[in-house]
Structure formats: C-alpha cells, structure tokens
Amino acid sequence: MNLNRKQFTTLALAALALGTIGSAGAQGAYPTKTVTMVVPTAAGGTTDLSARMLAQALAPVLGQSVVVDNKGGGNGNIAASIVKRAEADGYTLLMQYSGYHVISPHLTKVAQWAQSDFQPVANVISAPQIIVVRADLPVKTLPDLIAYAKANPGKLNYASSGNGSLQHVTGAMLEQQGGIRMVHVPYKGTGPALQDLLGGQVDLTFGTAPPFMPHIAAGKLRVLAVTGKQRLPSLPDVPTTAEAGYPKVDATSWFAVFAPAAVPKAVVDKLTADIRTVVQNAAFQQKAQEQGATADYQAPAQLGDKVKADLANWASVVKSSKIEAE
C-alpha cells in the first residue's frame, strides 16, 4: 500500500494517540498482577510482621495478591538496593524500618542508595521500643538492670538487628544515660536476635513489642520498660523509661511503605489510598494494638516530613553516642 506524506502523518498521529490512551488505561488499571513487598529484615521481627499484616489486608482491597519477600542483611541495604533497581511500575515496594531509613545512612561508609531513590507511599505502623531481658537474668526493673551493669561492667550483652539499627542506638543511649558499659551483639534482624535471647546467648535486647509478646506472656522473657512517652495498652503494668528515671532514653520506630522514585503519581495515589483504607480499619487497628503497636497511617507528604526530621534528629544521637560507621 502506497501512502502519501499527509496520509502517513495522519496514520502515525492516530497510532500515537492510541498508544497514549492504551498506556493511560494500563496505568489506570493498576494493579493487574501480584505486588511484591520487599522487607529488609529476616522473618519474625516487627518489620516483617507489619509487612505481613498489611499484605494480608491489602490484597482484597487492591484486588491482587501481595507477597512478602524477606531480603535481610546489610543494615537494610540489600532490600533497598533491590527496590531501587526495580522497574518503576508499582509492583515492587519496600516495607521500610525507620532505623534503616534514617539511622543507617549516618553509619554507612559507601552509600548504596539515597533518599532521592525512593518516594514515600504511606506510614503503616508506629511503635516504641521495649527493654526485654531473658527471664533468668537477676533483674526485675530498669534501675535493677543499671545497678547490675554497674556491678558487672562489660558482662551484659545486648542484641540488636544490626549495627546502626534503632535497637543499637537505643542500647547506646541507655549506656550513655545510665553510665554503664555493655557489649553490643548485632544480628541480621530481630528474628535471629530474639531466638538467641530466648536461648540465653544474649542477656537483653531492645525492640518493638509485637515479636516479643507471646514470649512475654509465656514467662520466657521479662519487660523492664517502654521507651515511648506513654505506657502500652498491651503492657499496662510496664513503666516508661521516664517513669523509671531515664527520660532521655526515648525511641520510637515506624514502619512505612516506599516506592522507587519514578513510580507514576497515579499509582502512588492508588496505593496510599488503599493503604489508608486498610490501616484505618478497626480490625487492623485492634490487631496492631494487641501486638503492642499503633496502626498509624500517614500520607506521602507527612511521611516525607517525618523522614527529614528524623534524619536530622538521629544524626545528633549517633554522633553523641559515638557509634562508628561500618
């Protein structure tokens, strides 16, 4: 078929228009396949639990399966790098832990990702740390722990989910405020740290309540204090660090969804709206509270502001605690 220049131009413009319409329709149809939520920790910690709670509740709202993919290690760098390099179509997301997002950047010698590689989608869960010891450690309160540590300098060891994690920084804060010295033992996530605490290989740890609750209820672990400003409804008899005499030991974690920076705004808008529906649901909120956490939806702009503020705040804490970069 022979076409003159005018006919060719007309057909080309029509094809381009159809392609544009098709592309917009494809974006509007999001999602059309399984969404993967990459988690920067091993299974068993609050980041993992938050991701699984969200994935289970979000799937029927999105109308597609949401799978959790644990990629622990490297202070969150492994998971962040995977999501950073993923196709920017909204099908690969990061369920991020605040310690990795706003503390680890101050401790990494060679940056593997930047804040600009991601865009905030929604905050899902917020939770204070709790101070947990093995059941046979001869202490029952936070002042008891400080006294024991002073009487046995360097004997106590505490587990964290990695160098620069919020658990690590909380431990350093407690050492600083209590005038004590402990040995830091980093793990690749809260799950492995919890297992060694239960096994007696470490003496104590700091972490958000959800993964510890069953073991606390069973009497296998003892909680000394909550590092937030208020007691937890799920642990009403446990005092805050302020009530125990250490108000400057104050640390709260958040767990939020981020997407690669180039994901289209329409996709992010869809995701954050659906996550809001899930997180503001009474059943989801009740489940979070039972685990010692708070269902805490925050929109992209609010989450972005939180990231900026926490980056600045934790930079000063890391510096004053003299935590070394890896």
CSV table of C-alpha atoms in Angstrom, one decimal, residues 17 42 53 58-59 67 88 110 113 115 121 124-126 128 143 151 159 164-165 170 172 180 184 189 207 214 281 291:
chain,number,residue,atom,x,y,z
A,17,ALA,CA,-2.9,8.7,20.2
A,42,ALA,CA,14.6,-11.7,58.4
A,53,MET,CA,-0.3,-7.7,58.3
A,58,LEU,CA,-4.3,-5.0,51.4
A,59,ALA,CA,-4.7,-7.8,48.8
A,67,VAL,CA,3.6,-11.2,48.6
A,88,ALA,CA,9.2,1.8,38.5
A,110,VAL,CA,29.8,3.8,51.0
A,113,TRP,CA,21.1,4.2,48.0
A,115,GLN,CA,16.7,9.2,49.9
A,121,VAL,CA,3.8,6.0,50.0
A,124,VAL,CA,1.6,1.9,58.4
A,125,ILE,CA,2.7,1.1,62.0
A,126,SER,CA,4.4,3.0,64.8
A,128,PRO,CA,8.0,2.4,70.9
A,143,PRO,CA,17.1,0.5,87.9
A,151,ALA,CA,28.4,-4.1,89.4
A,159,ALA,CA,21.3,-7.9,70.8
A,164,GLY,CA,23.1,1.3,63.4
A,165,SER,CA,19.7,-0.1,64.0
A,170,THR,CA,18.7,2.7,72.0
A,172,ALA,CA,23.9,3.2,73.3
A,180,ILE,CA,27.1,1.7,82.1
A,184,HIS,CA,26.7,-5.0,71.5
A,189,GLY,CA,17.2,-8.8,62.0
A,207,GLY,CA,12.7,-3.8,70.1
A,214,PRO,CA,3.9,-14.4,73.0
A,281,ASN,CA,-9.9,-0.2,59.6
A,291,GLN,CA,0.8,-6.6,69.4
